[in-house]
Amino acid sequence: MFLAEPQQTPYDFNFQIMGFRVRVSPFFWLMAIVLGWSWASAMAQVYSRDRVSPAALKVMDDPSNPMYQRVAANLKLVDSNPGQGMLLLIWVAAVFVSILVHELGHSLAMRRYGIHSYMILYHFGGLAVPDSAGSFMGMSRRSDPYQQIYISAAGPGLQLALAGAVILLAKVAGYKVAGYALPVEIPHLSELLHLDAGRPIASLPLLALAQFTLLPSIFWAILNLLPVYPLDGGQIARELLTMYSPRDGMKNSLMLSIAVGGGVAVYGLANDQMMLGMMFGMLAFSSFQILQAISGRGGGYGPW
Ligand SMILES: [Zn+2]
């Protein structure tokens, strides 16, 4: 099962943050490298010396050329290119911080309700596991729905706050964030927040750090808010639908999970996003299995 705690290994990285124990499975690093490989290599190539055209160098001879500023900024990025290995390292560090902040959101929310927890980072991202109540699901069943929704939303919420903090920091430092530094172009957001104003980031490690923090933070938070089990959005959907209909809420949330998970799977496979497609295909299938299991028992609640 997805929420089963991964086994401890001698290669686990253990530490404490804000009073919470954190265990990082070696497969977390492996998955981060696999996911970041193409980003790092694409960035290393785009800003390589070989890609600088003679035409671009000619622009540098004439400061009155309207393209001058842009080419100059790009050349600074080329000059500061630390290479694919270093860019990959920046990616792994950024993903680590991003996922850790996500789990920290859950753990801090649980602490607010007197539930102590610890965090695990593993190949599917992260988990914040309550110490006392045995299983996460077991706890969620007994607690009050608003409390559960708050705990589930706090992870993606804090992660989006991290993305917001990176954008704010860049703005305060006078950099423009729109375009290359922002992984998704949200209509009107750039104008609204003046993201396009300011000078371009002229150091590739810094640009990579901003981009590689924003990209996983925004995508991971949004993916996790989809109403699919056992993601945070799936937990929120279950609580909301159960409040609306105590009898059928669980069943309805599972059907929603199958529909949305299946939809994302098809979208992923149709758009060459194999990882996304496979992950959500598996989630939709496991929701289907749970639905069958509870339907067989006359719509009673599952063990979670
Ligand atoms: Zn979460």
PDB file of N, CA, C and O and ligand atoms in Angstrom, residues 99 102-103 105-106 126-128 136 151-156 159 220 224-225 230-233 235, ligand 1:
ATOM      1  N   ILE A  99      10.069  19.188  -0.319  1.00  0.00           N
ATOM      2  CA  ILE A  99       9.272  18.088   0.233  1.00  0.00           C
ATOM      3  C   ILE A  99       9.302  18.136   1.765  1.00  0.00           C
ATOM      4  O   ILE A  99       8.293  17.881   2.432  1.00  0.00           O
ATOM      5  N   HIS A 102       6.849  20.636   2.920  1.00  0.00           N
ATOM      6  CA  HIS A 102       5.506  20.073   2.787  1.00  0.00           C
ATOM      7  C   HIS A 102       5.149  19.222   4.017  1.00  0.00           C
ATOM      8  O   HIS A 102       4.116  19.437   4.652  1.00  0.00           O
ATOM      9  N   GLU A 103       6.028  18.284   4.352  1.00  0.00           N
ATOM     10  CA  GLU A 103       5.760  17.399   5.490  1.00  0.00           C
ATOM     11  C   GLU A 103       5.766  18.172   6.807  1.00  0.00           C
ATOM     12  O   GLU A 103       5.001  17.854   7.726  1.00  0.00           O
ATOM     13  N   GLY A 105       4.686  21.088   7.179  1.00  0.00           N
ATOM     14  CA  GLY A 105       3.347  21.689   7.268  1.00  0.00           C
ATOM     15  C   GLY A 105       2.373  20.754   7.964  1.00  0.00           C
ATOM     16  O   GLY A 105       1.645  21.150   8.896  1.00  0.00           O
ATOM     17  N   HIS A 106       2.371  19.466   7.555  1.00  0.00           N
ATOM     18  CA  HIS A 106       1.491  18.472   8.197  1.00  0.00           C
ATOM     19  C   HIS A 106       1.866  18.305   9.673  1.00  0.00           C
ATOM     20  O   HIS A 106       0.990  18.268  10.538  1.00  0.00           O
ATOM     21  N   GLY A 126       6.903  12.245   0.542  1.00  0.00           N
ATOM     22  CA  GLY A 126       7.071  12.269   1.985  1.00  0.00           C
ATOM     23  C   GLY A 126       5.835  11.818   2.725  1.00  0.00           C
ATOM     24  O   GLY A 126       4.751  11.698   2.157  1.00  0.00           O
ATOM     25  N   LEU A 127       6.032  11.547   4.002  1.00  0.00           N
ATOM     26  CA  LEU A 127       4.945  11.193   4.896  1.00  0.00           C
ATOM     27  C   LEU A 127       5.176  11.897   6.216  1.00  0.00           C
ATOM     28  O   LEU A 127       6.319  12.021   6.653  1.00  0.00           O
ATOM     29  N   ALA A 128       4.100  12.366   6.832  1.00  0.00           N
ATOM     30  CA  ALA A 128       4.182  12.837   8.208  1.00  0.00           C
ATOM     31  C   ALA A 128       3.315  11.880   9.018  1.00  0.00           C
ATOM     32  O   ALA A 128       2.116  11.806   8.813  1.00  0.00           O
ATOM     33  N   PHE A 136      -1.779   6.588  10.248  1.00  0.00           N
ATOM     34  CA  PHE A 136      -2.272   7.897   9.873  1.00  0.00           C
ATOM     35  C   PHE A 136      -3.769   7.831   9.613  1.00  0.00           C
ATOM     36  O   PHE A 136      -4.563   8.627  10.096  1.00  0.00           O
ATOM     37  N   ILE A 151      -5.069  19.639   8.797  1.00  0.00           N
ATOM     38  CA  ILE A 151      -3.804  18.890   8.758  1.00  0.00           C
ATOM     39  C   ILE A 151      -3.435  18.534   7.317  1.00  0.00           C
ATOM     40  O   ILE A 151      -2.285  18.682   6.905  1.00  0.00           O
ATOM     41  N   SER A 152      -4.425  18.100   6.531  1.00  0.00           N
ATOM     42  CA  SER A 152      -4.146  17.707   5.144  1.00  0.00           C
ATOM     43  C   SER A 152      -3.758  18.905   4.287  1.00  0.00           C
ATOM     44  O   SER A 152      -2.886  18.812   3.426  1.00  0.00           O
ATOM     45  N   ALA A 153      -4.417  20.039   4.501  1.00  0.00           N
ATOM     46  CA  ALA A 153      -4.160  21.217   3.665  1.00  0.00           C
ATOM     47  C   ALA A 153      -2.852  21.905   4.048  1.00  0.00           C
ATOM     48  O   ALA A 153      -2.261  22.615   3.235  1.00  0.00           O
ATOM     49  N   ALA A 154      -2.395  21.693   5.287  1.00  0.00           N
ATOM     50  CA  ALA A 154      -1.216  22.429   5.776  1.00  0.00           C
ATOM     51  C   ALA A 154       0.052  22.070   5.008  1.00  0.00           C
ATOM     52  O   ALA A 154       0.931  22.913   4.843  1.00  0.00           O
ATOM     53  N   GLY A 155       0.148  20.824   4.524  1.00  0.00           N
ATOM     54  CA  GLY A 155       1.341  20.411   3.768  1.00  0.00           C
ATOM     55  C   GLY A 155       1.478  21.188   2.470  1.00  0.00           C
ATOM     56  O   GLY A 155       2.449  21.945   2.280  1.00  0.00           O
ATOM     57  N   PRO A 156       0.483  21.032   1.549  1.00  0.00           N
ATOM     58  CA  PRO A 156       0.545  21.816   0.308  1.00  0.00           C
ATOM     59  C   PRO A 156       0.556  23.315   0.591  1.00  0.00           C
ATOM     60  O   PRO A 156       1.220  24.077  -0.127  1.00  0.00           O
ATOM     61  N   GLN A 159       4.007  24.451   1.511  1.00  0.00           N
ATOM     62  CA  GLN A 159       4.864  24.301   0.336  1.00  0.00           C
ATOM     63  C   GLN A 159       4.623  25.450  -0.661  1.00  0.00           C
ATOM     64  O   GLN A 159       5.569  25.988  -1.232  1.00  0.00           O
ATOM     65  N   TRP A 220       4.138  19.912  -6.878  1.00  0.00           N
ATOM     66  CA  TRP A 220       3.857  18.910  -5.851  1.00  0.00           C
ATOM     67  C   TRP A 220       2.646  19.332  -5.030  1.00  0.00           C
ATOM     68  O   TRP A 220       1.787  18.511  -4.698  1.00  0.00           O
ATOM     69  N   ASN A 224      -0.834  17.269  -5.088  1.00  0.00           N
ATOM     70  CA  ASN A 224      -1.306  16.713  -3.830  1.00  0.00           C
ATOM     71  C   ASN A 224      -2.678  17.218  -3.433  1.00  0.00           C
ATOM     72  O   ASN A 224      -3.328  16.633  -2.576  1.00  0.00           O
ATOM     73  N   LEU A 225      -3.113  18.313  -4.046  1.00  0.00           N
ATOM     74  CA  LEU A 225      -4.438  18.833  -3.718  1.00  0.00           C
ATOM     75  C   LEU A 225      -5.524  18.207  -4.599  1.00  0.00           C
ATOM     76  O   LEU A 225      -6.708  18.424  -4.380  1.00  0.00           O
ATOM     77  N   PRO A 230      -4.117   8.270  -1.908  1.00  0.00           N
ATOM     78  CA  PRO A 230      -4.254   8.816  -0.547  1.00  0.00           C
ATOM     79  C   PRO A 230      -3.596  10.182  -0.435  1.00  0.00           C
ATOM     80  O   PRO A 230      -3.075  10.528   0.595  1.00  0.00           O
ATOM     81  N   LEU A 231      -3.640  10.946  -1.508  1.00  0.00           N
ATOM     82  CA  LEU A 231      -3.047  12.283  -1.492  1.00  0.00           C
ATOM     83  C   LEU A 231      -3.840  13.194  -0.553  1.00  0.00           C
ATOM     84  O   LEU A 231      -4.974  12.890  -0.181  1.00  0.00           O
ATOM     85  N   ASP A 232      -3.247  14.331  -0.214  1.00  0.00           N
ATOM     86  CA  ASP A 232      -3.894  15.264   0.707  1.00  0.00           C
ATOM     87  C   ASP A 232      -5.281  15.688   0.210  1.00  0.00           C
ATOM     88  O   ASP A 232      -6.231  15.763   0.975  1.00  0.00           O
ATOM     89  N   GLY A 233      -5.384  15.951  -1.096  1.00  0.00           N
ATOM     90  CA  GLY A 233      -6.665  16.364  -1.668  1.00  0.00           C
ATOM     91  C   GLY A 233      -7.719  15.264  -1.528  1.00  0.00           C
ATOM     92  O   GLY A 233      -8.905  15.546  -1.335  1.00  0.00           O
ATOM     93  N   GLN A 235      -7.848  13.121   0.939  1.00  0.00           N
ATOM     94  CA  GLN A 235      -8.268  13.127   2.355  1.00  0.00           C
ATOM     95  C   GLN A 235      -9.274  14.261   2.596  1.00  0.00           C
ATOM     96  O   GLN A 235     -10.266  14.098   3.298  1.00  0.00           O
TER      97      GLN A 235
HETATM   98 ZN    ZN B   1       0.942  15.969   2.042  1.00  0.00          ZN
END
